[in-house]
Each structure stands twice: as C-alpha cells, then as structure tokens.
Coordinates of C-alpha atoms in Angstrom, one line a residue:
M19 CA 29.0 25.2 135.7
N20 CA 26.8 28.1 135.3
T21 CA 25.7 29.7 132.0
V22 CA 28.6 32.2 131.9
Q23 CA 31.2 29.6 132.4
W24 CA 29.6 27.5 129.6
L25 CA 29.6 30.4 127.2
S26 CA 33.2 31.2 128.1
L27 CA 34.2 27.6 127.4
L28 CA 32.5 27.7 124.1
L29 CA 34.4 30.9 123.3
F30 CA 37.7 29.4 124.1
L31 CA 36.9 26.4 121.9
A32 CA 35.9 28.8 119.1
A33 CA 39.2 30.6 119.5
G34 CA 41.0 27.3 119.3
L35 CA 39.1 26.4 116.1
M36 CA 40.1 29.8 114.6
I37 CA 43.8 29.2 115.5
Y38 CA 43.5 25.8 113.8
V39 CA 42.2 27.6 110.6
A40 CA 45.1 30.0 110.9
F41 CA 47.5 27.0 111.1
L42 CA 45.9 25.5 107.9
S43 CA 46.3 28.9 106.2
Y44 CA 49.9 29.1 107.4
Q45 CA 50.7 26.0 105.4
K46 CA 49.6 28.0 102.3
R47 CA 51.5 31.1 103.4
H48 CA 53.2 31.3 100.0
L49 CA 49.9 32.9 98.8
P50 CA 49.0 36.5 99.8
V51 CA 45.3 35.3 100.3
A52 CA 46.5 32.8 102.8
R53 CA 48.5 35.3 104.8
T54 CA 45.5 37.6 105.0
M55 CA 43.4 34.6 106.2
I56 CA 45.9 34.0 109.0
L57 CA 45.5 37.6 110.2
I58 CA 41.7 37.4 110.1
M59 CA 41.6 34.2 112.1
L60 CA 44.1 35.5 114.7
G61 CA 42.1 38.7 115.0
A62 CA 38.9 36.7 115.5
A63 CA 40.6 34.5 118.1
C64 CA 41.6 37.6 120.1
Y65 CA 38.0 38.7 119.9
A66 CA 36.7 35.4 121.2
I67 CA 39.4 35.1 124.0
G68 CA 38.9 38.6 125.1
Y69 CA 35.1 38.3 125.2
A70 CA 35.4 35.0 127.2
L71 CA 37.6 36.8 129.7
E72 CA 35.1 39.7 129.8
L73 CA 32.3 37.3 130.8
L74 CA 34.5 35.9 133.5
S75 CA 35.6 39.3 134.8
R76 CA 34.8 40.2 138.5
N77 CA 35.4 43.9 138.4
L78 CA 35.7 46.9 136.1
Y79 CA 39.5 46.6 135.8
E80 CA 39.2 43.1 134.5
V81 CA 36.4 44.1 132.1
K82 CA 38.5 47.0 130.6
L83 CA 41.5 44.7 130.3
S84 CA 39.4 42.1 128.5
L85 CA 38.1 44.8 126.1
Q86 CA 41.7 45.7 125.3
I87 CA 42.4 42.1 124.3
E88 CA 39.2 42.1 122.2
Y89 CA 40.2 45.3 120.4
V90 CA 43.5 43.8 119.3
G91 CA 41.4 42.0 116.6
I92 CA 37.9 43.8 116.4
P93 CA 39.0 46.9 114.4
F94 CA 40.8 44.9 111.7
I95 CA 38.7 41.8 111.0
T96 CA 36.2 43.2 108.5
T97 CA 38.8 45.3 106.7
L98 CA 41.0 42.3 106.4
W99 CA 38.1 40.3 105.0
L100 CA 37.5 43.0 102.3
F101 CA 41.2 43.0 101.5
Q102 CA 41.1 39.3 101.1
V103 CA 38.2 39.6 98.6
I104 CA 40.2 42.1 96.7
Q105 CA 43.1 39.7 96.6
F106 CA 40.9 36.8 95.6
S107 CA 39.2 38.6 92.8
G108 CA 42.4 40.2 91.5
T109 CA 41.0 43.7 91.8
V110 CA 43.3 46.7 91.3
S111 CA 46.4 44.5 91.7
R112 CA 48.7 47.4 90.6
Y113 CA 47.5 49.8 93.3
R114 CA 46.8 47.2 96.1
K115 CA 49.5 48.5 98.5
H116 CA 48.1 52.0 98.3
L117 CA 44.6 50.7 98.7
A118 CA 45.6 48.8 101.8
L119 CA 47.0 51.9 103.4
A120 CA 43.8 53.8 102.7
L121 CA 41.5 50.9 104.0
F122 CA 43.4 50.5 107.3
I123 CA 43.5 54.2 108.3
I124 CA 40.2 54.0 110.3
P125 CA 40.9 50.5 111.9
V126 CA 44.3 51.7 113.2
G127 CA 42.6 54.9 114.4
V128 CA 40.0 52.9 116.2
F129 CA 42.6 50.7 117.9
F130 CA 44.4 53.7 119.3
L131 CA 41.2 55.5 120.3
H132 CA 40.1 52.5 122.3
L133 CA 43.5 52.1 123.8
T134 CA 43.4 55.7 125.0
N135 CA 39.7 55.9 125.8
E136 CA 40.3 56.8 129.4
W137 CA 41.7 60.2 128.2
H138 CA 38.9 61.3 125.9
H139 CA 35.9 58.8 126.2
L140 CA 35.3 59.0 122.4
F141 CA 34.7 55.3 122.2
Y142 CA 33.0 54.4 125.4
E143 CA 31.6 57.3 127.2
Q144 CA 31.1 55.4 130.5
Y145 CA 30.8 52.0 132.1
I146 CA 27.6 51.3 134.0
L147 CA 27.4 48.6 136.6
N148 CA 24.5 46.2 135.9
D149 CA 22.5 46.1 139.1
Q150 CA 19.7 44.0 137.6
S151 CA 21.9 41.0 136.6
S152 CA 25.4 39.7 136.9
F153 CA 25.5 39.1 133.2
P154 CA 27.0 41.2 131.8
L155 CA 28.8 42.7 134.8
Y156 CA 29.0 46.2 133.2
K157 CA 27.0 47.9 130.5
T158 CA 28.7 50.6 128.3
A159 CA 27.5 53.9 126.9
K160 CA 28.7 54.0 123.3
G161 CA 30.6 57.1 122.0
P162 CA 30.6 58.6 118.5
W163 CA 33.6 56.6 117.3
Y164 CA 32.0 53.3 118.3
T165 CA 29.1 54.2 116.0
A166 CA 31.5 55.3 113.2
H167 CA 33.5 52.1 113.5
T168 CA 30.3 50.0 113.4
L169 CA 29.1 51.7 110.2
Y170 CA 32.5 51.4 108.7
N171 CA 32.5 47.6 109.3
Y172 CA 29.1 47.2 107.7
F173 CA 30.3 49.3 104.7
M174 CA 33.4 47.0 104.3
L175 CA 31.2 43.9 104.3
V176 CA 28.8 45.4 101.7
C177 CA 31.7 46.3 99.4
G178 CA 33.0 42.8 99.6
F179 CA 29.6 41.3 98.8
F180 CA 29.3 43.6 95.8
L181 CA 32.7 42.5 94.5
F182 CA 31.7 38.9 94.7
I183 CA 28.3 39.2 92.9
P184 CA 29.7 39.8 89.3
M185 CA 32.6 37.5 90.0
Y186 CA 30.3 34.7 90.9
W187 CA 28.5 34.7 87.6
R188 CA 31.7 34.8 85.6
S189 CA 33.5 32.0 87.5
S190 CA 33.6 28.3 87.0
R191 CA 31.9 25.9 89.4
I192 CA 34.8 25.2 91.7
V193 CA 35.5 29.0 92.0
R194 CA 31.8 29.6 92.8
K195 CA 32.1 27.2 95.7
Q196 CA 35.1 29.1 97.0
I197 CA 33.2 32.4 96.7
I198 CA 30.3 30.9 98.7
V199 CA 32.6 29.8 101.5
L200 CA 34.2 33.2 101.8
T201 CA 30.8 34.9 101.7
M202 CA 29.4 32.7 104.5
G203 CA 32.5 33.3 106.5
A204 CA 31.6 37.0 106.6
A205 CA 27.8 36.7 106.6
V206 CA 27.4 34.6 109.7
P207 CA 29.3 37.0 112.1
L208 CA 27.4 39.9 110.5
L209 CA 24.0 38.2 111.3
F210 CA 25.1 37.4 114.9
N211 CA 26.2 41.0 115.3
I212 CA 23.0 42.5 114.1
S213 CA 21.2 40.6 117.0
L214 CA 22.7 43.3 119.3
W215 CA 20.5 45.9 117.7
F216 CA 17.4 43.9 118.7
G217 CA 18.1 43.9 122.5
M218 CA 20.3 40.8 122.7
V219 CA 22.4 41.0 125.9
V220 CA 25.2 38.6 124.9
D221 CA 27.4 39.5 122.0
L222 CA 27.1 36.5 119.7
T223 CA 29.6 37.9 117.1
P224 CA 32.5 35.7 118.4
F225 CA 30.3 32.6 118.1
G226 CA 29.7 33.7 114.5
F227 CA 33.4 33.7 113.9
A228 CA 33.5 30.2 115.3
V229 CA 31.0 29.2 112.6
S230 CA 33.2 31.1 110.1
G231 CA 36.2 29.0 111.3
I232 CA 34.3 25.8 110.6
V233 CA 33.2 27.0 107.2
Y234 CA 36.8 28.1 106.3
A235 CA 38.3 24.8 107.5
W236 CA 35.8 22.9 105.4
G237 CA 36.5 25.1 102.4
I238 CA 40.3 24.7 102.7
L239 CA 40.1 20.9 103.1
R240 CA 37.2 20.3 100.6
F241 CA 37.4 23.0 97.9
N242 CA 41.1 23.9 98.1
L243 CA 40.3 27.3 99.3
L244 CA 43.5 29.5 99.3
R245 CA 45.3 27.0 97.1
F246 CA 44.6 28.8 93.8
T247 CA 42.7 32.1 93.3
P248 CA 40.5 33.1 90.4
L249 CA 43.1 35.6 89.4
A250 CA 44.6 32.7 87.5
L251 CA 41.4 30.8 86.7
T252 CA 39.9 33.8 84.9
Q253 CA 42.6 33.3 82.2
V254 CA 41.2 29.9 81.3
F255 CA 38.6 30.0 78.6
D256 CA 37.2 26.8 77.1
T257 CA 36.7 28.7 73.8
I258 CA 40.3 29.4 73.0
R259 CA 42.0 27.1 70.6
D260 CA 45.3 26.7 72.5
G261 CA 45.4 24.1 75.3
V262 CA 45.8 25.6 78.8
I263 CA 46.8 23.8 82.0
L264 CA 46.9 25.6 85.3
L265 CA 49.2 24.5 88.1
D266 CA 49.3 25.9 91.7
Y267 CA 52.6 26.8 93.5
K268 CA 53.0 23.1 94.5
D269 CA 53.0 22.0 90.8
Q270 CA 49.6 20.4 91.2
I271 CA 47.2 20.6 88.2
V272 CA 44.2 22.6 89.3
S273 CA 42.3 23.1 86.1
Y274 CA 42.5 22.8 82.3
N275 CA 40.4 23.7 79.3
K276 CA 38.8 21.6 76.5
A277 CA 41.6 22.1 74.1
A278 CA 44.1 20.7 76.6
E279 CA 42.2 17.4 76.6
G280 CA 42.9 17.2 72.8
V281 CA 46.6 17.7 73.4
L282 CA 46.8 15.4 76.5
P283 CA 43.9 13.0 76.6
E284 CA 45.2 11.5 79.8
L285 CA 44.0 14.6 81.7
T286 CA 40.5 13.1 81.6
L287 CA 41.6 9.8 83.3
T288 CA 42.2 11.7 86.6
K289 CA 38.8 12.1 88.4
H290 CA 39.8 14.4 91.2
Y291 CA 41.8 17.6 91.0
P292 CA 44.2 19.0 92.2
A293 CA 46.6 16.3 91.3
H294 CA 50.3 16.5 91.0
V295 CA 51.6 16.9 87.4
E296 CA 53.9 13.9 87.7
E297 CA 50.9 11.6 88.4
V298 CA 48.6 12.9 85.7
L299 CA 51.3 13.2 82.9
S300 CA 53.4 10.2 83.9
A301 CA 53.4 9.0 80.2
N302 CA 55.3 12.2 79.2
P303 CA 58.4 12.3 81.5
E304 CA 60.2 14.8 79.2
L305 CA 57.3 17.2 79.4
I306 CA 57.1 16.9 83.2
H307 CA 60.9 17.6 83.4
L308 CA 60.6 20.8 81.3
I309 CA 57.6 22.0 83.3
L310 CA 59.1 21.4 86.8
D311 CA 62.5 22.8 85.8
S312 CA 61.0 26.2 84.6
H313 CA 62.0 28.7 87.3
N314 CA 62.2 31.9 85.3
G315 CA 58.9 31.9 83.5
N316 CA 58.1 32.6 79.9
E317 CA 60.1 29.5 78.8
R318 CA 59.3 27.9 75.4
F319 CA 60.1 24.5 74.1
P320 CA 58.7 22.2 71.3
F321 CA 56.4 19.3 72.1
Y322 CA 55.6 16.5 69.7
R323 CA 52.7 14.1 70.0
S324 CA 51.8 11.2 67.8
Q325 CA 48.0 10.7 67.7
A326 CA 45.5 8.7 65.7
G327 CA 44.6 11.7 63.5
G328 CA 48.2 12.2 62.6
N329 CA 51.4 13.7 64.1
K330 CA 50.9 16.9 66.1
H331 CA 53.5 19.6 66.8
Y332 CA 53.1 22.1 69.6
Q333 CA 55.0 25.1 70.9
C334 CA 54.7 24.8 74.6
S335 CA 55.2 27.8 76.9
V336 CA 55.4 28.0 80.7
S337 CA 54.4 31.3 82.3
F338 CA 54.2 32.2 86.0
I339 CA 51.0 33.7 87.3
Y340 CA 51.4 36.4 89.9
D341 CA 49.3 38.0 92.5
A342 CA 50.9 41.4 92.9
S343 CA 54.6 40.4 92.8
T344 CA 54.1 36.9 94.3
P345 CA 54.0 33.8 92.1
I346 CA 51.0 31.8 92.8
G347 CA 51.1 29.2 90.0
K348 CA 52.0 28.3 86.5
M349 CA 50.1 28.4 83.2
I350 CA 51.2 25.9 80.5
L351 CA 50.1 26.9 77.0
F352 CA 50.1 24.4 74.1
N353 CA 50.0 26.3 70.7
D354 CA 49.3 24.0 67.8
I355 CA 52.0 24.6 65.1
T356 CA 51.4 21.5 63.1
E357 CA 50.4 23.5 60.0
L358 CA 53.5 25.7 60.3
K359 CA 55.7 22.6 60.5
E360 CA 54.0 21.1 57.4
N361 CA 54.5 24.4 55.6
E362 CA 58.1 24.4 56.7
T363 CA 58.6 20.9 55.3
R364 CA 57.0 22.0 52.0
L365 CA 59.3 25.1 51.9
R366 CA 62.3 22.9 52.5
E367 CA 61.3 20.7 49.6
S368 CA 60.7 23.8 47.4
A369 CA 64.2 25.0 48.4
N370 CA 65.7 21.7 47.4
Q371 CA 63.9 22.0 44.0
L372 CA 65.2 25.6 43.6
V373 CA 68.7 24.3 44.3
E374 CA 68.3 21.7 41.6
L375 CA 66.9 24.3 39.2
N376 CA 69.8 26.7 40.0
S377 CA 72.2 23.9 39.4
F378 CA 70.5 23.2 36.0
K379 CA 70.8 26.9 35.2
D380 CA 74.5 26.9 36.0
K381 CA 75.0 23.9 33.7
M382 CA 72.9 25.8 31.0
F383 CA 75.2 28.8 31.2
T384 CA 78.2 26.5 31.0
V385 CA 76.8 25.2 27.8
V386 CA 76.2 28.8 26.6
A387 CA 79.8 29.7 27.4
H388 CA 81.4 26.7 25.7
D389 CA 79.1 25.4 23.1
I390 CA 77.4 28.6 21.8
R391 CA 79.9 31.4 22.3
D392 CA 82.8 29.7 20.4
P393 CA 80.7 28.9 17.3
I394 CA 79.3 32.4 17.2
A395 CA 82.8 33.8 17.5
L396 CA 83.8 31.6 14.6
L397 CA 80.8 32.9 12.6
V398 CA 81.9 36.5 13.3
S399 CA 85.4 35.8 11.9
L400 CA 84.0 34.0 8.9
T401 CA 81.5 36.7 8.0
E402 CA 84.3 39.3 8.2
L403 CA 86.3 37.3 5.7
L404 CA 83.4 36.6 3.4
G405 CA 82.3 40.2 3.6
E406 CA 85.5 41.4 2.1
E407 CA 85.2 38.9 -0.9
I408 CA 81.5 39.6 -1.5
A409 CA 82.1 43.3 -1.4
A410 CA 84.5 43.0 -4.3
D411 CA 82.1 40.8 -6.4
N412 CA 78.6 42.0 -5.9
K413 CA 77.4 45.2 -4.3
L414 CA 73.8 44.1 -3.7
H415 CA 75.0 40.9 -2.0
A416 CA 77.5 42.9 0.0
E417 CA 74.7 45.0 1.5
L418 CA 72.6 41.9 2.4
F419 CA 75.6 40.2 3.8
G420 CA 76.4 43.4 5.8
V421 CA 73.0 43.1 7.5
L422 CA 73.7 39.4 8.3
Q423 CA 77.2 40.3 9.6
G424 CA 75.7 43.0 11.9
Q425 CA 73.1 40.5 13.3
V426 CA 75.9 37.9 14.0
Q427 CA 78.0 40.5 15.7
N428 CA 75.1 41.8 17.8
T429 CA 74.4 38.2 18.9
F430 CA 78.0 37.7 19.8
H431 CA 78.2 40.8 21.9
L432 CA 75.0 39.9 23.6
V433 CA 76.3 36.5 24.5
E434 CA 79.5 38.0 25.9
N435 CA 77.7 40.6 27.9
L436 CA 75.2 38.0 29.2
L437 CA 78.1 35.7 30.3
D438 CA 79.8 38.6 32.0
W439 CA 76.6 39.6 33.8
Y440 CA 76.0 36.0 34.9
R441 CA 79.5 35.7 36.3
S442 CA 79.0 38.9 38.3
Q443 CA 75.7 37.8 39.7
K444 CA 77.2 34.4 40.7
G445 CA 80.1 36.1 42.3
N446 CA 82.5 34.4 39.9
V447 CA 83.9 37.7 38.7
V448 CA 87.0 38.1 40.8
F449 CA 87.7 41.8 41.5
R450 CA 91.4 42.4 41.6
P451 CA 92.1 46.1 41.4
L452 CA 95.7 47.1 40.4
S453 CA 97.3 50.3 39.4
W454 CA 96.9 51.0 35.6
N455 CA 97.8 53.9 33.4
L456 CA 94.5 55.2 32.1
Q457 CA 95.8 56.7 28.9
Q458 CA 97.3 53.3 27.8
V459 CA 94.2 51.4 28.7
V460 CA 92.0 53.8 26.7
R461 CA 94.3 53.7 23.7
Q462 CA 94.1 49.9 23.7
A463 CA 90.3 50.0 23.8
L464 CA 90.3 52.5 20.9
L465 CA 92.7 50.3 18.9
L466 CA 90.3 47.4 19.2
A467 CA 87.3 49.5 18.0
E468 CA 89.2 51.2 15.2
S469 CA 88.1 48.9 12.4
K470 CA 84.4 49.3 13.4
A471 CA 84.8 53.1 13.6
G472 CA 86.7 53.2 10.3
M473 CA 83.7 51.6 8.5
K474 CA 81.7 54.7 9.4
Q475 CA 84.6 57.1 9.1
I476 CA 84.2 58.1 12.7
A477 CA 87.2 60.0 14.2
M478 CA 88.1 58.8 17.7
R479 CA 90.4 60.9 19.9
E480 CA 91.6 60.7 23.5
F481 CA 92.6 63.6 25.7
I482 CA 94.1 62.0 28.8
D483 CA 97.1 63.0 30.8
E484 CA 99.7 60.3 30.7
K485 CA 100.3 60.7 34.4
L486 CA 96.7 59.7 35.4
T487 CA 96.6 56.2 36.9
V488 CA 93.5 54.4 38.2
S489 CA 93.0 51.5 40.6
A490 CA 90.9 49.1 38.6
D491 CA 90.3 45.5 37.6
K492 CA 91.8 45.4 34.1
E493 CA 89.2 43.0 32.6
M494 CA 86.3 45.0 34.1
L495 CA 87.7 48.3 32.9
D496 CA 88.2 46.9 29.4
L497 CA 84.5 45.8 29.4
I498 CA 83.4 49.2 30.6
L499 CA 85.3 51.0 27.9
R500 CA 84.4 48.5 25.2
N501 CA 80.7 48.9 25.9
L502 CA 80.7 52.6 26.0
I503 CA 82.8 53.1 22.9
S504 CA 80.9 50.4 21.0
N505 CA 77.6 52.2 22.0
A506 CA 79.0 55.5 20.9
I507 CA 80.1 54.1 17.5
K508 CA 76.7 52.5 16.9
F509 CA 74.7 55.7 17.4
T510 CA 77.1 58.1 15.7
G511 CA 76.6 58.8 12.1
I512 CA 79.1 58.6 9.2
G513 CA 81.8 61.2 9.6
G514 CA 81.0 61.6 13.3
R515 CA 83.4 62.2 16.2
I516 CA 84.1 60.5 19.6
D517 CA 86.2 62.1 22.2
I518 CA 87.5 60.5 25.4
G519 CA 88.9 62.6 28.2
A520 CA 89.7 62.3 31.9
S521 CA 90.2 64.7 34.8
L522 CA 91.3 64.4 38.4
D523 CA 88.7 65.2 41.2
K524 CA 90.3 64.8 44.6
D525 CA 90.9 61.0 45.0
R526 CA 88.8 60.1 41.9
I527 CA 89.3 60.3 38.2
V528 CA 86.3 61.3 36.1
V529 CA 86.3 59.6 32.6
T530 CA 84.3 61.3 29.8
I531 CA 83.2 59.6 26.6
R532 CA 81.4 62.1 24.3
D533 CA 79.9 61.6 20.8
N534 CA 77.9 63.7 18.4
G535 CA 75.5 61.0 17.5
A536 CA 71.7 60.6 17.5
G537 CA 71.4 60.8 21.3
M538 CA 69.9 58.3 23.7
D539 CA 66.3 57.2 23.3
E540 CA 63.9 57.9 26.2
E541 CA 63.3 54.3 27.2
T542 CA 67.0 53.7 27.8
A543 CA 67.5 57.0 29.5
D544 CA 64.6 56.3 31.9
M545 CA 65.9 52.9 32.7
L546 CA 69.3 54.3 33.6
R547 CA 67.8 57.1 35.7
R548 CA 65.7 54.6 37.7
D549 CA 68.8 52.6 38.6
D550 CA 67.0 49.4 37.7
T551 CA 68.7 46.3 39.1
F552 CA 66.7 43.8 36.9
I553 CA 68.2 43.3 33.5
K554 CA 65.9 42.1 30.7
V555 CA 67.8 40.1 28.1
P556 CA 67.2 41.9 24.8
N557 CA 66.3 40.5 21.4
P558 CA 69.5 40.1 19.3
E559 CA 67.7 41.9 16.5
E560 CA 67.1 45.0 18.6
S561 CA 70.2 47.1 18.7
E562 CA 68.6 49.4 21.4
G563 CA 68.0 46.4 23.6
H564 CA 71.6 45.2 23.2
S565 CA 72.8 48.7 24.1
R566 CA 70.7 48.9 27.2
F567 CA 71.9 45.5 28.3
G568 CA 75.5 46.6 27.8
L569 CA 74.9 49.9 29.7
M570 CA 73.3 48.2 32.6
L571 CA 76.3 45.8 32.8
T572 CA 78.7 48.7 32.6
R573 CA 77.0 50.5 35.4
E574 CA 77.2 47.4 37.6
F575 CA 80.9 47.0 37.0
V576 CA 81.5 50.7 37.7
A577 CA 79.6 50.2 41.0
I578 CA 81.9 47.3 41.9
H579 CA 84.8 49.7 41.6
G580 CA 83.0 52.0 44.0
G581 CA 82.3 54.5 41.2
K582 CA 79.3 56.1 39.6
L583 CA 78.0 56.2 36.1
W584 CA 75.8 59.0 34.7
F585 CA 75.1 60.7 31.4
E586 CA 74.0 63.8 29.5
S587 CA 72.1 63.3 26.2
V588 CA 70.3 65.5 23.7
R589 CA 68.4 63.9 20.8
G590 CA 70.1 64.8 17.5
V591 CA 73.1 66.5 19.3
G592 CA 74.9 63.7 21.0
T593 CA 75.5 61.8 24.3
T594 CA 78.2 62.2 27.0
F595 CA 78.8 59.4 29.5
Y596 CA 80.7 60.0 32.7
F597 CA 82.1 57.4 35.2
T598 CA 84.4 57.6 38.1
L599 CA 87.3 55.4 39.3
Y600 CA 89.6 55.7 42.2
S601 CA 93.0 57.3 41.5
S602 CA 96.1 55.2 42.1
R603 CA 99.0 57.2 43.5
G604 CA 101.2 54.2 43.2
G605 CA 100.4 53.7 39.5
M606 CA 103.3 55.7 38.0
D607 CA 105.7 52.8 38.2
V608 CA 103.7 51.0 35.5
I609 CA 104.0 53.8 32.9
D610 CA 107.3 52.6 31.6
Q611 CA 106.1 49.1 31.2
W612 CA 103.2 50.4 29.1
K613 CA 105.5 52.5 27.0
G614 CA 107.7 49.5 26.4
V615 CA 104.7 47.4 25.3
E616 CA 103.5 50.2 23.0
E617 CA 106.9 50.5 21.3
A618 CA 107.1 46.8 20.8

C-alpha cells in the first residue's frame, strides 16, 4: 500500500471513530447538547470520508464528487460546535432558536454556493491539475467565498473559547474537566487546519477531528460529558443553607452541596458519582419513592429525620431543570423548617392554654350572672324600701342613703349591661326578630322608667303612630330603649322633658329620643363617632363611664338589627339619639293583642 492508500485508510478509521462518538451521543439524545454532538460528529465523518475519497480519486469528476461529500459537513461543524458551547453554558436560553437561525445563515449559504460552484465559481475559481505530483491530483484556486467561510469558522471558534473562559473559573472541578474536553475537541482540528497556511499539501483537519473523536469518547465515558450540563450545576452553591441534590434525567445523583451532607450523611459513603438515587439513599425508601414519582415538577412534601443532635424537619421540593424547554434533570431542595415546627408546637400549647383561660372566663361570668347579679338586685330592692322609711325619719340620712342607693343601682345596671355584652360577644344572644307594635313597646319602656323620672319631675312623652310596626328582637329592643331612656333621665335636670317619636323612611323606621338635659360630654361623643369596637368596663362610681358602656352596647344591638345609631348633642341644650329598625308590614296583626294586654 502506498502513502495515499494508508492516509485514506486512516481517514476511514477516523470516520468510524466519529460515528462511534455519534452513537454514544445518541444514547444521551434526551439532552439538546447530545443531539448537537451527534450532528458535529456526523459532519466530521462526512468530511473524513469525502477527503479519503478525494485522495483516492483518479479524475476531476471524482475529485469534485468527493468535495461535494466533504461539504455536507464542512460548512456546519464549527457553527455547531459554537452552538453546543452556548447550550452547555446556558447562554441566552430564551433566544436560542433565533440565535441558531442567525448563526446558520452563512453555513447554509456556503453549502449551496459550493453545490452550485460550476455556475458562478465563487467558491473554487478553477481546478488545476498537479503535474509535479500525483498527490493531490488537483489543486484549487480559492474564490472569495472560500476565504469568507474560513474567516467565519475561525470567528466561531474564537467566540466559543471566549464563552468558556469566564465559565471555567466559575465552575466546579468536574465541570472544568468537561470544558477542557470540549475545548480540546475544537482546538486540535483548528491547529491541524492552520498547517495549510504554512504550505502543507495534505489537509490534516479530518485527522484533527479523529483526535477530537477520541477526546470526546474519553470525556463521555470518563467525565460524563453530555450527561449533565453546567446550566444545572451553576445553581448549586456550597454557601446556601438549604441542602441541594442534583439528578440527571436518568435519576442519577450528579452532585450535591455541603448542606445536603448534613441532611443525608449517607451521601458521603458513595465515592464515585453519578450514582443512582436508589443506591445512594437506600435507607430512605419513602424519600426515593417521592423523588422518582415526581413527574410534574415543583412538588413539595415533608421529610423527617431523627439525628444525634435532635429531630429535624425539612420541607422537600423537587423541581425540574430545563435547557430551553427540554427537562435535563431534577433539583431536590431540603429546606430546614425545624424551628418553624417547634414554634408551631409552642403556638399549639399556647392555644390550649388560651382555651383553658377562656373556659375559666366563661365560668367567671357564670359566677357573675348567678352569684353577684342576684344579690345586687336584692340590694336594689332593699335600698328602695329602706329609702322610703329613712326619708320619713331623717332628712340628712335620707340624702346619704340616696347616694348609696344610686351607687347600688349603677352597679346593678353595669352588671346587667356587662352580662348582655358578654352574651352578645359569645354568640349566646339569640336574635329572633318578630313583628312588634312600636308604640306599645315604647310605652312599656316608659312605664318601667316612670318612677325614676318622677323623682326628678321629668315629663316623658311619646309621639308614635299606633300603626308603626318594627321587625325586632323584643329583648334587644327593650335593652336599647331602656339604656337610651335611662341615659336621658340621668342627664336631664329637675323639671326636664323627654320626647320619643318615630317616622317611616321607606322600609325603615327612624326612632328619636330627645331630651333637654346637659348634653353629651366630649369624651363620650368622640368614642361614639370613632365607632370603637373595644368596650372598656367603667368604674361603677363613674356615671359617665356607665353611660358610655350602655351606649356602646346599644349601638351593637342596633347593628345586629341591621340598623344605625347616631346622635346630635349641644352642651347645655340637650341630646337627641336616632336609631333605625326595619319596618314590619306584617306587624299589624299584633296590635289587637297589645291593646288587649294594655286594657288588662
């Protein structure tokens, strides 16, 4: 065999090696980087096969046919390599499709220009028979597009190298090895190609791709090249507190950070990675099941671990890692929520304590209702009886006893209001609205307050149409009227006047209680205007505090009816309270019943 035949044989072997690398890449075809590697190796194989046939050619036709085979791959190899670098580094992933279209415009143009070179001779101007030697058979005069394509290839290689430089310094050790493999795969053919500029007769570039094939095969088998790209590995930082484990698309653990060792110490027992997650985490079958069954991504589940330092709780999340729109692996994140769990336990204990305290409060109000209210009510009755006797015997003692009687009555009203408010806050007040004749209800309230008003010679009058009926809860309505009338009597002087009226406004009835007393103090007025919801329990000795408490309770009961309470007050002139209730059209049927009761 002569030299040409030996070179051709080596080129065929090189092409076979590149096809083998393409086969290895095909096994990883799930990854975009692997698919690009397949195209690079097939292009390089076409280059090697075509050049081998060119060396064996016996005439110009065979030379041209061999060049056509070569240029199936030559225009695209370096551009594909740059695109692979872009995929590997995760550069401009959002605009990658548009970038690919821009990068391959010139290679596609070169392919068609070479294919149609006989028409325009822009690529090879002419083929010159080599009279001095049979190797090569023909020399070529290069056209302008040949030079443009050569410069474009060098530019693509330089761009790829510049992308790798900053990436190399940021990457972990295993990723650096992958970067070196990819760089060598491009640098060797480049160096062999440059030899043509120094008078080398034989084009050594295909042999450079043979070396690249060896390097790529070594990288795939030794450093898991194409298994997992730094697009995912750049998300792993040893400084973050959360444990992170990275899996490839075959569910093999590729890498993890320091925090992950604290979560799963068994990670350190495996010396060589990648290793399948079932082998590494065999002591945690439930965790393995949750990881392998995650198909949608962004799944979360709790993970509990009992360790020497104490029990640990983690919120585990499984997220898919994508290159463009293709999933290339998974990231498992372990967020330590032990402190949150402990706080939750403490809050639960505090909640239980609050329940116990609330239960104690309920019992306390029960005591107030049964063991305090009844004795005070008895004291009120006794002071009224004693007051009449003392008034007949001793005027001075009668005045002192009148003060005592007032204090006892204030305390009794306070206890009653407090119990009513407590029942409303607990939801124990049952709201049962029925149809009631408003005139009769008001008259009943005035009758109960008559004795107290008579002591101050206060005239109380009602101006309510007997046909007006309201939809109201009788007990609540009695409390509303009792508080407002009692408040009016308290702040109206001797010989004063209290008028109660009502008017129909669409579907509501506006009730008016007007007095010509001292007017409302500023503190009480401000409290009602602010619509305060918190009620401060007053001192029994403070009549203003008792009044505020009663007014706040009144406003709350009016609101339960769906109504509104407001007022007008002028110091020294008097106060007018207004509140609204829903009118009851069906309430006329109870008028006769009320009249019967009144006559009885």
